[in-house]
Tab-separated table of C-alpha atoms and ligand atoms in Angstrom:
chain	number	residue	atom	x	y	z
A	1	UNK	CA	136.569	94.637	132.633
A	2	UNK	CA	133.392	93.420	134.225
A	3	UNK	CA	132.860	96.637	136.223
A	4	UNK	CA	132.366	98.400	132.898
A	5	UNK	CA	129.866	95.760	131.791
A	6	UNK	CA	128.006	96.077	135.103
A	7	UNK	CA	127.836	99.833	134.740
A	8	UNK	CA	126.421	99.518	131.204
A	9	UNK	CA	123.897	96.932	132.386
A	10	UNK	CA	122.712	99.180	135.216
A	11	UNK	CA	122.358	102.242	133.034
A	12	UNK	CA	121.229	100.794	129.734
A	13	UNK	CA	117.701	102.262	129.729
A	14	UNK	CA	118.991	105.732	130.494
A	15	UNK	CA	121.601	105.413	127.705
A	16	UNK	CA	118.771	104.875	125.221
A	17	UNK	CA	116.621	107.654	126.696
A	18	UNK	CA	119.480	110.135	126.330
A	19	UNK	CA	120.044	109.133	122.734
A	20	UNK	CA	116.319	109.640	122.107
A	21	UNK	CA	116.652	113.253	123.283
A	22	UNK	CA	119.293	113.855	120.627
A	23	UNK	CA	117.325	111.970	117.949
A	24	UNK	CA	114.264	114.174	118.562
A	25	UNK	CA	116.158	117.206	117.236
A	26	UNK	CA	115.812	117.486	113.442
A	27	UNK	CA	119.398	118.597	112.820
A	28	UNK	CA	119.206	118.560	109.016
A	29	UNK	CA	122.305	120.382	107.814
A	30	UNK	CA	121.227	120.520	104.156
A	31	UNK	CA	118.095	122.570	104.876
A	32	UNK	CA	118.560	126.072	106.305
A	33	UNK	CA	115.034	125.976	107.732
A	34	UNK	CA	116.480	123.695	110.449
A	35	UNK	CA	119.327	125.972	111.462
A	36	UNK	CA	118.057	126.384	115.026
A	37	UNK	CA	117.735	122.623	115.435
A	38	UNK	CA	121.249	121.943	114.156
A	39	UNK	CA	122.586	124.468	116.688
A	40	UNK	CA	120.463	122.873	119.423
A	41	UNK	CA	121.932	119.439	118.594
A	42	UNK	CA	125.437	120.860	119.074
A	43	UNK	CA	124.421	122.118	122.533
A	44	UNK	CA	122.927	118.789	123.537
A	45	UNK	CA	126.110	116.988	122.446
A	46	UNK	CA	128.236	119.463	124.417
A	47	UNK	CA	126.068	119.025	127.530
A	48	UNK	CA	126.236	115.244	127.242
A	49	UNK	CA	130.025	115.369	127.041
A	50	UNK	CA	130.125	117.498	130.177
A	51	UNK	CA	127.960	115.073	132.117
A	52	UNK	CA	130.014	112.155	130.784
A	53	UNK	CA	133.042	113.638	132.503
A	54	UNK	CA	134.877	115.559	129.798
A	55	UNK	CA	136.950	118.294	131.399
A	56	UNK	CA	137.061	120.874	128.711
A	57	UNK	CA	133.983	121.215	126.508
A	58	UNK	CA	133.674	123.898	123.852
A	59	UNK	CA	131.227	124.740	121.122
A	60	UNK	CA	133.658	126.132	118.557
A	61	UNK	CA	132.105	128.478	116.013
A	62	UNK	CA	133.003	128.169	112.320
A	63	UNK	CA	131.651	130.046	109.279
A	64	UNK	CA	128.994	127.290	109.243
A	65	UNK	CA	127.793	124.969	112.001
A	66	UNK	CA	129.961	124.661	115.117
A	67	UNK	CA	132.353	121.883	116.053
A	68	UNK	CA	131.819	120.411	119.500
A	69	UNK	CA	135.240	119.914	121.033
A	70	UNK	CA	135.907	118.152	124.323
A	71	UNK	CA	138.833	116.554	126.056
A	72	UNK	CA	139.892	114.680	129.116
A	73	UNK	CA	143.623	114.429	129.619
A	74	UNK	CA	144.387	111.843	132.293
A	75	UNK	CA	148.147	111.864	131.899
A	76	UNK	CA	150.106	113.682	129.168
A	77	UNK	CA	152.468	110.733	128.909
A	78	UNK	CA	149.638	108.418	127.826
A	79	UNK	CA	148.506	108.087	124.210
A	80	UNK	CA	145.619	110.267	123.035
A	81	UNK	CA	142.582	109.034	121.111
A	82	UNK	CA	140.722	111.609	119.019
A	83	UNK	CA	137.057	110.730	118.456
A	84	UNK	CA	135.288	112.058	115.368
A	85	UNK	CA	131.560	111.910	114.630
A	86	UNK	CA	128.718	114.072	113.337
A	87	UNK	CA	125.502	115.390	114.868
A	88	UNK	CA	123.861	116.430	111.596
A	89	UNK	CA	121.562	114.129	109.645
A	90	UNK	CA	120.220	113.677	106.128
A	91	UNK	CA	116.788	115.060	105.218
A	92	UNK	CA	114.151	112.432	106.096
A	93	UNK	CA	112.072	112.584	102.923
A	94	UNK	CA	110.130	110.877	101.430
A	95	UNK	CA	108.176	111.212	104.679
A	96	UNK	CA	105.240	109.063	103.579
A	97	UNK	CA	107.470	105.989	103.491
A	98	UNK	CA	108.290	106.154	107.209
A	99	UNK	CA	106.282	103.767	109.382
A	100	UNK	CA	106.752	106.086	112.378
A	101	UNK	CA	107.890	109.704	112.356
A	102	UNK	CA	111.624	110.265	111.654
A	103	UNK	CA	112.185	112.528	114.663
A	104	UNK	CA	110.051	110.564	117.122
A	105	UNK	CA	112.303	107.613	117.959
A	106	UNK	CA	110.674	104.277	118.812
A	107	UNK	CA	111.970	100.750	119.348
A	108	UNK	CA	110.757	97.957	117.086
A	109	UNK	CA	112.027	94.468	116.382
A	110	UNK	CA	113.296	93.476	112.927
A	111	UNK	CA	114.632	90.239	111.409
A	112	UNK	CA	118.192	91.504	111.741
A	113	UNK	CA	117.534	93.023	115.170
A	114	UNK	CA	115.468	90.540	117.203
A	115	UNK	CA	116.342	92.460	120.402
A	116	UNK	CA	114.914	95.648	118.960
A	117	UNK	CA	116.181	98.609	116.973
A	118	UNK	CA	115.797	102.355	117.396
A	119	UNK	CA	113.930	103.843	114.434
A	120	UNK	CA	114.722	107.508	113.722
A	121	UNK	CA	116.649	109.617	111.234
A	122	UNK	CA	120.246	109.624	112.463
A	123	UNK	CA	119.760	106.556	114.689
A	124	UNK	CA	122.681	104.863	112.938
A	125	UNK	CA	124.174	107.709	110.848
A	126	UNK	CA	125.594	109.077	112.981
A	127	UNK	CA	123.924	110.179	116.229
A	128	UNK	CA	123.551	106.661	117.601
A	129	UNK	CA	127.101	105.684	116.735
A	130	UNK	CA	128.623	108.990	117.825
A	131	UNK	CA	126.728	108.892	121.118
A	132	UNK	CA	128.213	105.462	121.928
A	133	UNK	CA	131.522	107.286	122.353
A	134	UNK	CA	129.974	109.798	124.745
A	135	UNK	CA	128.497	106.957	126.803
A	136	UNK	CA	131.761	104.991	126.619
A	137	UNK	CA	133.499	108.023	128.129
A	138	UNK	CA	130.907	108.050	130.899
A	139	UNK	CA	131.486	104.328	131.510
A	140	UNK	CA	135.272	104.705	131.663
A	141	UNK	CA	135.007	107.762	133.863
A	142	UNK	CA	132.525	106.256	136.291
A	143	UNK	CA	134.521	103.050	136.634
A	144	UNK	CA	137.839	104.851	136.815
A	145	UNK	CA	139.165	102.989	133.803
A	146	UNK	CA	139.905	105.684	131.234
A	147	UNK	CA	143.061	104.177	129.761
A	148	UNK	CA	144.129	106.954	127.355
A	149	UNK	CA	143.653	110.671	126.991
A	150	UNK	CA	140.637	111.459	124.891
A	151	UNK	CA	139.567	114.305	122.638
A	152	UNK	CA	136.240	114.714	120.833
A	153	UNK	CA	135.589	116.583	117.606
A	154	UNK	CA	131.926	116.300	116.633
A	155	UNK	CA	130.794	118.255	113.583
A	156	UNK	CA	127.462	119.338	112.127
A	157	UNK	CA	128.167	119.418	108.400
A	158	UNK	CA	129.279	115.903	107.467
A	159	UNK	CA	126.230	115.301	105.323
A	160	UNK	CA	126.957	118.437	103.309
A	161	UNK	CA	130.674	118.046	102.695
A	162	UNK	CA	132.470	118.993	105.965
A	163	UNK	CA	133.780	122.233	104.482
A	164	UNK	CA	134.065	124.017	107.807
A	165	UNK	CA	135.594	121.067	109.579
A	166	UNK	CA	138.507	121.386	107.152
A	167	UNK	CA	138.592	125.082	108.098
A	168	UNK	CA	138.601	124.162	111.812
A	169	UNK	CA	141.301	121.515	111.444
A	170	UNK	CA	143.547	123.975	109.588
A	171	UNK	CA	143.338	126.383	112.517
A	172	UNK	CA	143.622	123.832	115.329
A	173	UNK	CA	146.379	121.414	114.416
A	174	UNK	CA	147.963	121.770	117.861
A	175	UNK	CA	144.727	121.348	119.777
A	176	UNK	CA	143.882	118.203	117.819
A	177	UNK	CA	147.240	116.601	118.452
A	178	UNK	CA	146.645	112.882	119.094
A	179	UNK	CA	147.963	109.406	118.341
A	180	UNK	CA	145.005	107.992	116.462
A	181	UNK	CA	141.518	108.958	115.312
A	182	UNK	CA	138.653	106.636	116.185
A	183	UNK	CA	135.396	106.872	114.213
A	184	UNK	CA	132.130	104.963	114.365
A	185	UNK	CA	130.334	106.136	111.224
A	186	UNK	CA	130.496	102.993	109.090
A	187	UNK	CA	129.155	99.466	109.351
A	188	UNK	CA	130.054	95.868	109.945
A	189	UNK	CA	129.106	92.703	108.050
A	190	UNK	CA	126.583	91.255	110.519
A	191	UNK	CA	125.964	91.153	114.259
A	192	UNK	CA	127.749	87.803	114.402
A	193	UNK	CA	130.382	88.768	111.797
A	194	UNK	CA	132.288	91.741	113.193
A	195	UNK	CA	134.386	93.693	110.708
A	196	UNK	CA	136.519	96.807	110.583
A	197	UNK	CA	136.300	99.231	107.672
A	198	UNK	CA	139.699	99.656	106.048
A	199	UNK	CA	138.769	101.883	103.131
A	200	UNK	CA	136.345	104.539	101.969
A	201	UNK	CA	135.615	105.741	98.484
A	202	UNK	CA	136.131	109.316	97.409
A	203	UNK	CA	133.538	111.424	95.710
A	204	UNK	CA	133.069	113.834	92.849
A	205	UNK	CA	129.583	115.337	92.664
A	206	UNK	CA	128.293	117.487	89.822
A	207	UNK	CA	125.059	118.987	88.642
A	208	UNK	CA	124.417	119.276	84.899
A	209	UNK	CA	121.970	121.374	82.927
A	210	UNK	CA	121.065	120.962	79.269
A	211	UNK	CA	119.260	123.903	77.709
A	212	UNK	CA	117.395	123.822	74.403
A	213	UNK	CA	114.843	126.392	73.196
A	214	UNK	CA	114.343	129.621	75.150
A	215	UNK	CA	110.874	128.494	76.321
A	216	UNK	CA	108.757	125.373	76.615
A	217	UNK	CA	107.339	124.545	73.178
A	218	UNK	CA	104.251	122.796	71.804
A	219	UNK	CA	105.504	119.293	71.103
A	220	UNK	CA	103.290	119.007	68.019
A	221	UNK	CA	104.313	122.246	66.384
A	222	UNK	CA	108.024	121.931	67.201
A	223	UNK	CA	108.492	118.236	68.084
A	224	UNK	CA	110.991	116.518	65.803
A	225	UNK	CA	112.545	119.750	64.641
A	226	UNK	CA	114.342	121.039	67.751
A	227	UNK	CA	116.440	119.237	70.339
A	228	UNK	CA	114.476	118.034	73.344
A	229	UNK	CA	116.826	118.690	76.306
A	230	UNK	CA	115.481	115.699	78.243
A	231	UNK	CA	116.043	113.313	75.324
A	232	UNK	CA	119.510	114.743	74.771
A	233	UNK	CA	120.471	114.638	78.441
A	234	UNK	CA	119.409	110.994	78.632
A	235	UNK	CA	121.451	110.090	75.549
A	236	UNK	CA	124.470	111.869	76.955
A	237	UNK	CA	124.152	110.150	80.335
A	238	UNK	CA	123.601	106.748	78.719
A	239	UNK	CA	126.801	107.174	76.737
A	240	UNK	CA	128.851	107.616	79.924
A	241	UNK	CA	128.849	103.832	80.426
A	242	UNK	CA	129.470	101.198	77.763
A	243	UNK	CA	127.855	97.774	77.389
A	244	UNK	CA	130.203	96.365	80.023
A	245	UNK	CA	129.277	99.163	82.433
A	246	UNK	CA	132.701	100.601	82.095
A	247	UNK	CA	132.812	104.407	82.400
A	248	UNK	CA	133.667	106.009	79.044
A	249	UNK	CA	135.100	109.340	80.187
A	250	UNK	CA	138.637	109.477	78.737
A	251	UNK	CA	141.375	109.042	81.392
A	252	UNK	CA	138.756	108.239	84.080
A	253	UNK	CA	140.519	105.031	85.135
A	254	UNK	CA	144.028	106.406	84.674
A	255	UNK	CA	144.866	106.639	88.395
A	256	UNK	CA	142.785	103.709	89.624
A	257	UNK	CA	144.804	101.340	91.734
A	258	UNK	CA	144.164	97.784	90.553
A	259	UNK	CA	144.200	95.216	93.324
A	260	UNK	CA	146.605	92.315	93.050
A	261	UNK	CA	145.196	88.821	92.558
A	262	UNK	CA	146.227	88.031	96.122
A	263	UNK	CA	144.313	91.046	97.451
A	264	UNK	CA	141.219	90.143	95.440
A	265	UNK	CA	141.511	86.578	96.645
A	266	UNK	CA	141.674	87.776	100.256
A	267	UNK	CA	138.653	90.003	99.647
A	268	UNK	CA	136.619	87.132	98.271
A	269	UNK	CA	137.087	85.322	101.590
A	270	UNK	CA	134.901	87.814	103.462
A	271	UNK	CA	131.476	86.276	104.010
A	272	UNK	CA	129.003	87.365	101.327
A	273	UNK	CA	125.855	85.764	99.943
A	274	UNK	CA	124.672	87.008	96.550
A	275	UNK	CA	121.329	85.279	97.112
A	276	UNK	CA	120.687	87.127	100.380
A	277	UNK	CA	121.882	90.359	98.829
A	278	UNK	CA	119.400	90.093	95.944
A	279	UNK	CA	116.616	88.954	98.207
A	280	UNK	CA	117.067	91.843	100.640
A	281	UNK	CA	116.651	94.308	97.765
A	282	UNK	CA	113.949	92.405	95.834
A	283	UNK	CA	116.227	92.129	92.839
A	284	UNK	CA	116.162	89.320	90.291
A	285	UNK	CA	119.743	90.103	89.345
A	286	UNK	CA	122.645	92.372	90.190
A	287	UNK	CA	124.173	94.782	87.686
A	288	UNK	CA	127.588	96.343	87.311
A	289	UNK	CA	131.014	96.478	85.799
A	290	UNK	CA	131.990	93.345	83.898
A	291	UNK	CA	134.773	91.327	85.478
A	292	UNK	CA	134.152	92.279	89.108
A	293	UNK	CA	132.169	90.683	91.924
A	294	UNK	CA	129.376	92.501	93.720
A	295	UNK	CA	131.509	93.322	96.800
A	296	UNK	CA	134.280	94.565	94.496
A	297	UNK	CA	131.896	96.707	92.442
A	298	UNK	CA	130.674	98.292	95.660
A	299	UNK	CA	134.050	99.082	97.189
A	300	UNK	CA	137.259	98.924	95.160
A	301	UNK	CA	135.839	100.126	91.816
A	302	UNK	CA	134.809	103.652	90.877
A	303	UNK	CA	131.224	104.387	89.819
A	304	UNK	CA	129.087	106.956	88.042
A	305	UNK	CA	125.469	107.313	89.134
A	306	UNK	CA	122.625	109.691	88.448
A	307	UNK	CA	121.125	110.718	91.785
A	308	UNK	CA	118.273	112.738	90.394
A	309	UNK	CA	116.997	113.885	87.024
A	310	UNK	CA	114.235	116.347	86.283
A	311	UNK	CA	112.707	118.794	83.860
A	312	UNK	CA	109.574	119.186	81.735
A	313	UNK	CA	106.082	118.374	82.867
A	314	UNK	CA	105.863	116.306	86.035
A	315	UNK	CA	102.333	117.090	87.171
A	316	UNK	CA	99.162	115.028	86.841
A	317	UNK	CA	97.839	114.029	83.453
A	318	UNK	CA	99.538	114.694	80.138
A	319	UNK	CA	100.958	117.944	78.837
A	320	UNK	CA	102.372	117.944	75.312
A	321	UNK	CA	105.511	119.957	75.632
A	322	UNK	CA	109.153	120.143	74.628
A	323	UNK	CA	110.820	121.475	77.753
A	324	UNK	CA	113.292	124.275	77.611
A	325	UNK	CA	115.778	122.525	79.874
A	326	UNK	CA	116.686	119.333	81.763
A	327	UNK	CA	118.899	118.785	84.800
A	328	UNK	CA	120.595	115.927	86.602
A	329	UNK	CA	122.731	115.369	89.686
A	330	UNK	CA	125.559	112.930	89.110
A	331	UNK	CA	127.937	111.383	91.614
A	332	UNK	CA	131.136	109.511	90.954
A	333	UNK	CA	132.550	107.357	93.749
A	334	UNK	CA	136.321	107.256	93.545
A	335	UNK	CA	138.984	104.822	94.645
A	336	UNK	CA	142.709	105.221	95.370
A	337	UNK	CA	144.477	107.100	93.739
A	338	UNK	CA	141.825	109.043	91.861
A	339	UNK	CA	141.703	112.751	92.584
A	340	UNK	CA	138.239	114.358	92.882
A	341	UNK	CA	139.281	117.669	91.300
A	342	UNK	CA	140.860	115.924	88.352
A	343	UNK	CA	137.831	113.661	87.870
A	344	UNK	CA	135.450	116.608	88.042
A	345	UNK	CA	137.491	118.349	85.359
A	346	UNK	CA	137.579	115.245	83.151
A	347	UNK	CA	133.818	114.880	83.516
A	348	UNK	CA	133.200	118.509	82.644
A	349	UNK	CA	135.412	118.481	79.559
A	350	UNK	CA	133.907	115.247	78.310
A	351	UNK	CA	130.311	116.227	78.985
A	352	UNK	CA	130.722	119.525	77.159
A	353	UNK	CA	132.406	117.745	74.263
A	354	UNK	CA	129.685	115.136	73.708
A	355	UNK	CA	126.859	117.686	73.721
A	356	UNK	CA	125.234	118.152	70.310
A	357	UNK	CA	125.488	121.697	68.954
A	358	UNK	CA	121.705	122.027	69.246
A	359	UNK	CA	121.886	122.423	73.040
A	360	UNK	CA	123.855	124.326	75.651
A	361	UNK	CA	125.465	122.432	78.526
A	362	UNK	CA	126.497	123.643	81.972
A	363	UNK	CA	128.349	121.555	84.555
A	364	UNK	CA	128.399	122.806	88.151
A	365	UNK	CA	130.710	121.002	90.584
A	366	UNK	CA	129.467	120.283	94.119
A	367	UNK	CA	131.524	118.886	96.978
A	368	UNK	CA	134.124	116.222	96.517
A	369	UNK	CA	136.381	114.103	98.651
A	370	UNK	CA	139.421	111.896	98.518
A	371	UNK	CA	139.321	108.126	98.938
A	372	UNK	CA	140.999	106.553	101.969
A	373	UNK	CA	142.664	103.258	102.836
A	374	UNK	CA	143.870	102.339	106.292
A	375	UNK	CA	146.594	99.890	107.236
A	376	UNK	CA	145.814	96.640	109.053
A	377	UNK	CA	149.221	96.319	110.668
A	378	UNK	CA	149.453	99.407	112.862
A	379	UNK	CA	148.670	99.891	116.596
A	380	UNK	CA	145.269	101.472	115.875
A	381	UNK	CA	143.991	98.593	113.784
A	382	UNK	CA	145.392	96.026	116.196
A	383	UNK	CA	143.686	97.720	119.145
A	384	UNK	CA	140.350	97.786	117.301
A	385	UNK	CA	140.762	94.173	116.263
A	386	UNK	CA	141.549	93.028	119.803
A	387	UNK	CA	138.712	95.115	121.240
A	388	UNK	CA	136.149	93.564	118.881
A	389	UNK	CA	137.575	90.123	119.410
A	390	UNK	CA	137.105	90.572	123.130
A	391	UNK	CA	133.545	91.911	122.916
A	392	UNK	CA	132.233	89.737	120.045
A	393	UNK	CA	134.294	86.625	120.732
A	394	UNK	CA	135.416	86.634	117.079
A	395	UNK	CA	138.274	88.242	115.191
A	396	UNK	CA	136.877	91.019	112.967
A	397	UNK	CA	137.387	90.873	109.197
A	398	UNK	CA	138.920	93.872	107.392
A	399	UNK	CA	136.490	95.196	104.759
A	400	UNK	CA	136.740	98.113	102.341
A	401	UNK	CA	133.544	100.119	102.235
A	402	UNK	CA	131.926	101.876	99.297
A	403	UNK	CA	130.756	104.894	101.283
A	404	UNK	CA	132.580	108.176	101.751
A	405	UNK	CA	133.674	110.255	104.711
A	406	UNK	CA	135.713	112.860	102.833
A	407	UNK	CA	137.219	114.385	105.942
A	408	UNK	CA	139.108	111.193	106.806
A	409	UNK	CA	141.676	111.662	104.027
A	410	UNK	CA	142.027	115.293	105.084
A	411	UNK	CA	142.768	114.258	108.674
A	412	UNK	CA	145.641	112.232	107.329
A	413	UNK	CA	146.935	115.132	105.230
A	414	UNK	CA	146.495	117.889	107.790
A	415	UNK	CA	147.034	116.056	111.095
A	416	UNK	CA	149.201	113.186	109.913
A	417	UNK	CA	146.837	110.779	111.682
A	418	UNK	CA	145.290	107.532	110.511
A	419	UNK	CA	141.633	106.938	111.281
A	420	UNK	CA	140.298	103.652	112.588
A	421	UNK	CA	136.818	103.057	111.214
A	422	UNK	CA	135.222	100.916	113.888
A	423	UNK	CA	131.555	101.137	112.924
A	424	UNK	CA	128.689	99.053	114.293
A	425	UNK	CA	125.873	99.710	111.787
A	426	UNK	CA	124.511	97.192	109.303
A	427	UNK	CA	123.986	97.859	105.588
A	428	UNK	CA	120.341	96.980	106.181
A	429	UNK	CA	119.934	99.789	108.756
A	430	UNK	CA	118.596	102.039	105.976
A	431	UNK	CA	120.850	105.045	106.524
A	432	UNK	CA	119.786	107.995	104.329
A	433	UNK	CA	116.547	106.057	103.626
A	434	UNK	CA	113.095	105.992	105.177
A	435	UNK	CA	112.918	103.907	108.390
A	436	UNK	CA	116.570	104.310	109.312
A	437	UNK	CA	117.280	102.312	112.450
A	438	UNK	CA	120.057	101.134	114.736
A	439	UNK	CA	120.063	97.900	116.684
A	440	UNK	CA	120.026	98.059	120.476
A	441	UNK	CA	122.513	95.173	120.380
A	442	UNK	CA	124.798	97.313	118.198
A	443	UNK	CA	124.417	100.374	120.409
A	444	UNK	CA	125.341	98.476	123.574
A	445	UNK	CA	128.046	96.472	121.830
A	446	UNK	CA	129.632	99.704	120.685
A	447	UNK	CA	129.563	101.178	124.184
A	448	UNK	CA	131.184	97.985	125.452
A	449	UNK	CA	133.831	97.762	122.709
A	450	UNK	CA	135.079	101.378	122.723
A	451	UNK	CA	136.633	101.200	126.236
A	452	UNK	CA	138.354	97.978	125.149
A	453	UNK	CA	139.876	99.880	122.237
A	454	UNK	CA	141.295	102.389	124.729
A	455	UNK	CA	142.684	99.579	126.868
A	456	UNK	CA	144.384	97.792	123.978
A	457	UNK	CA	145.604	100.989	122.375
A	458	UNK	CA	147.352	101.922	125.609
A	459	UNK	CA	148.948	98.483	125.873
A	460	UNK	CA	150.155	98.663	122.278
A	461	UNK	CA	151.786	102.045	122.634
B	501	LIG	N1	128.469	107.661	107.498
B	501	LIG	C1	128.302	107.901	106.108
B	501	LIG	C2	129.324	107.197	105.248
B	501	LIG	C3	129.384	105.700	105.339
B	501	LIG	C4	128.310	104.930	105.716
B	501	LIG	C5	130.574	105.083	105.006
B	501	LIG	C6	128.410	103.553	105.791
B	501	LIG	C7	130.672	103.709	105.060
B	501	LIG	C8	129.591	102.941	105.468
B	501	LIG	C9	128.364	109.403	105.885
B	501	LIG	O1	127.552	110.108	106.780
B	501	LIG	C10	127.843	109.723	104.511
B	501	LIG	O2	126.681	109.557	104.286
B	501	LIG	N2	128.720	110.188	103.601
B	501	LIG	C11	128.287	110.656	102.320
B	501	LIG	C12	129.281	111.612	101.737
B	501	LIG	C13	129.027	113.056	102.115
B	501	LIG	C14	130.011	113.956	101.408
B	501	LIG	C15	127.622	113.491	101.859
B	501	LIG	C16	128.169	109.507	101.350
B	501	LIG	O3	128.878	108.490	101.457
B	501	LIG	O4	127.314	109.632	100.459
B	502	LIG	MN1	127.801	109.432	108.696
B	503	LIG	MN1	125.446	109.989	106.018
């Protein structure tokens, strides 16, 4: 609909300015020092939904950060699209690696984004992508083209496990009644290779502590005679993967769904260049589970990674010491049909079992989440595919992603709704990293594509 395109064209500068206002709020959900800012972000989102034309806008309290709910029901007999997104962001550190400040958005050009990209924490994950939906509502409203009923559910705790969104969903099944969930919180292959995410990995996250002597010891007087917790922890972690980078925890792969040869063959058709991949990361080689390609290792196979490891002396110079303890944070990405609780339990049992008697081991589970796969032959996928085809001029490729949005599997369980993961970010947008950015092309393309999803979803239903 060209009236929509005209409206976007006329208002494009303002659309960026308004996103900047949201990006300036450091809504870091992991750090309680930013509580006021997270709350402020919820208010700004609610206000923006009101001005975009939502009829009912509520900031719904939860035991944690609130859910911003909004709706516009044009006609109860039309299908309803439920939009999900998040207004919280990851901590920006390490700050010294940012070229410009994380909460002072600026536009700069990059190789991948010759038209410019917005640099700020949350620009892509997920404020920029979530805000496209708010602006798309404005576009549809202003041009009188809202083709379906719409509901919004924007949370502030995605980056810390979405615990209270689960709480909210449990209590609001009726209110959230819809025909499909539409989410832009993932990526696509390239700006000229549109794709739709058809799977997410699950997650099991644990923290481990290995304790040795009751105090730090002189490494000359005691070294060699007592267990060094850092040495032991490293040995234990190293043993969790064998020479083929296969995870050694007994029963770990028990529930893993192996893809058929035909499915793997189809997957290998998606455009991917190993050379570009290595080059973008300054790597001389890739590394991973024997027998699987790089895209497979990063999507359909489970992983075990240390996210952080610490203990002992980390200051300047040398201190000769046997530390009393060592700790690590370990994440396992899961695939269908692995269960996060079961995997956490298997990890715990195994980790306690392999510990030498000279140390004490504690395993503390953090948040987890179920993996998710979406169909490619239902009305939601078809609407997204047609929408992208119309806006990009190319049929999007279905791609399973390696990332996690744990709440998506819960939506299916609790609301009986499939989620369509129509994301517009690029892997190179540095989400969770310093210099996160989001292409202006991607931002506008998203705002243009979302109304087309509504149009095609209505036609399909
Ligand atoms: N939006 C991301 C997940 C994502 C990004 C999926 C790109 C696919 C492609 C989300 O905000 C996120 O970071 N999720 C966390 C999990 C959460 C429990 C902290 C993740 O994947 O690490
Ligand atoms: Mn996200
Ligand atoms: Mn994230």
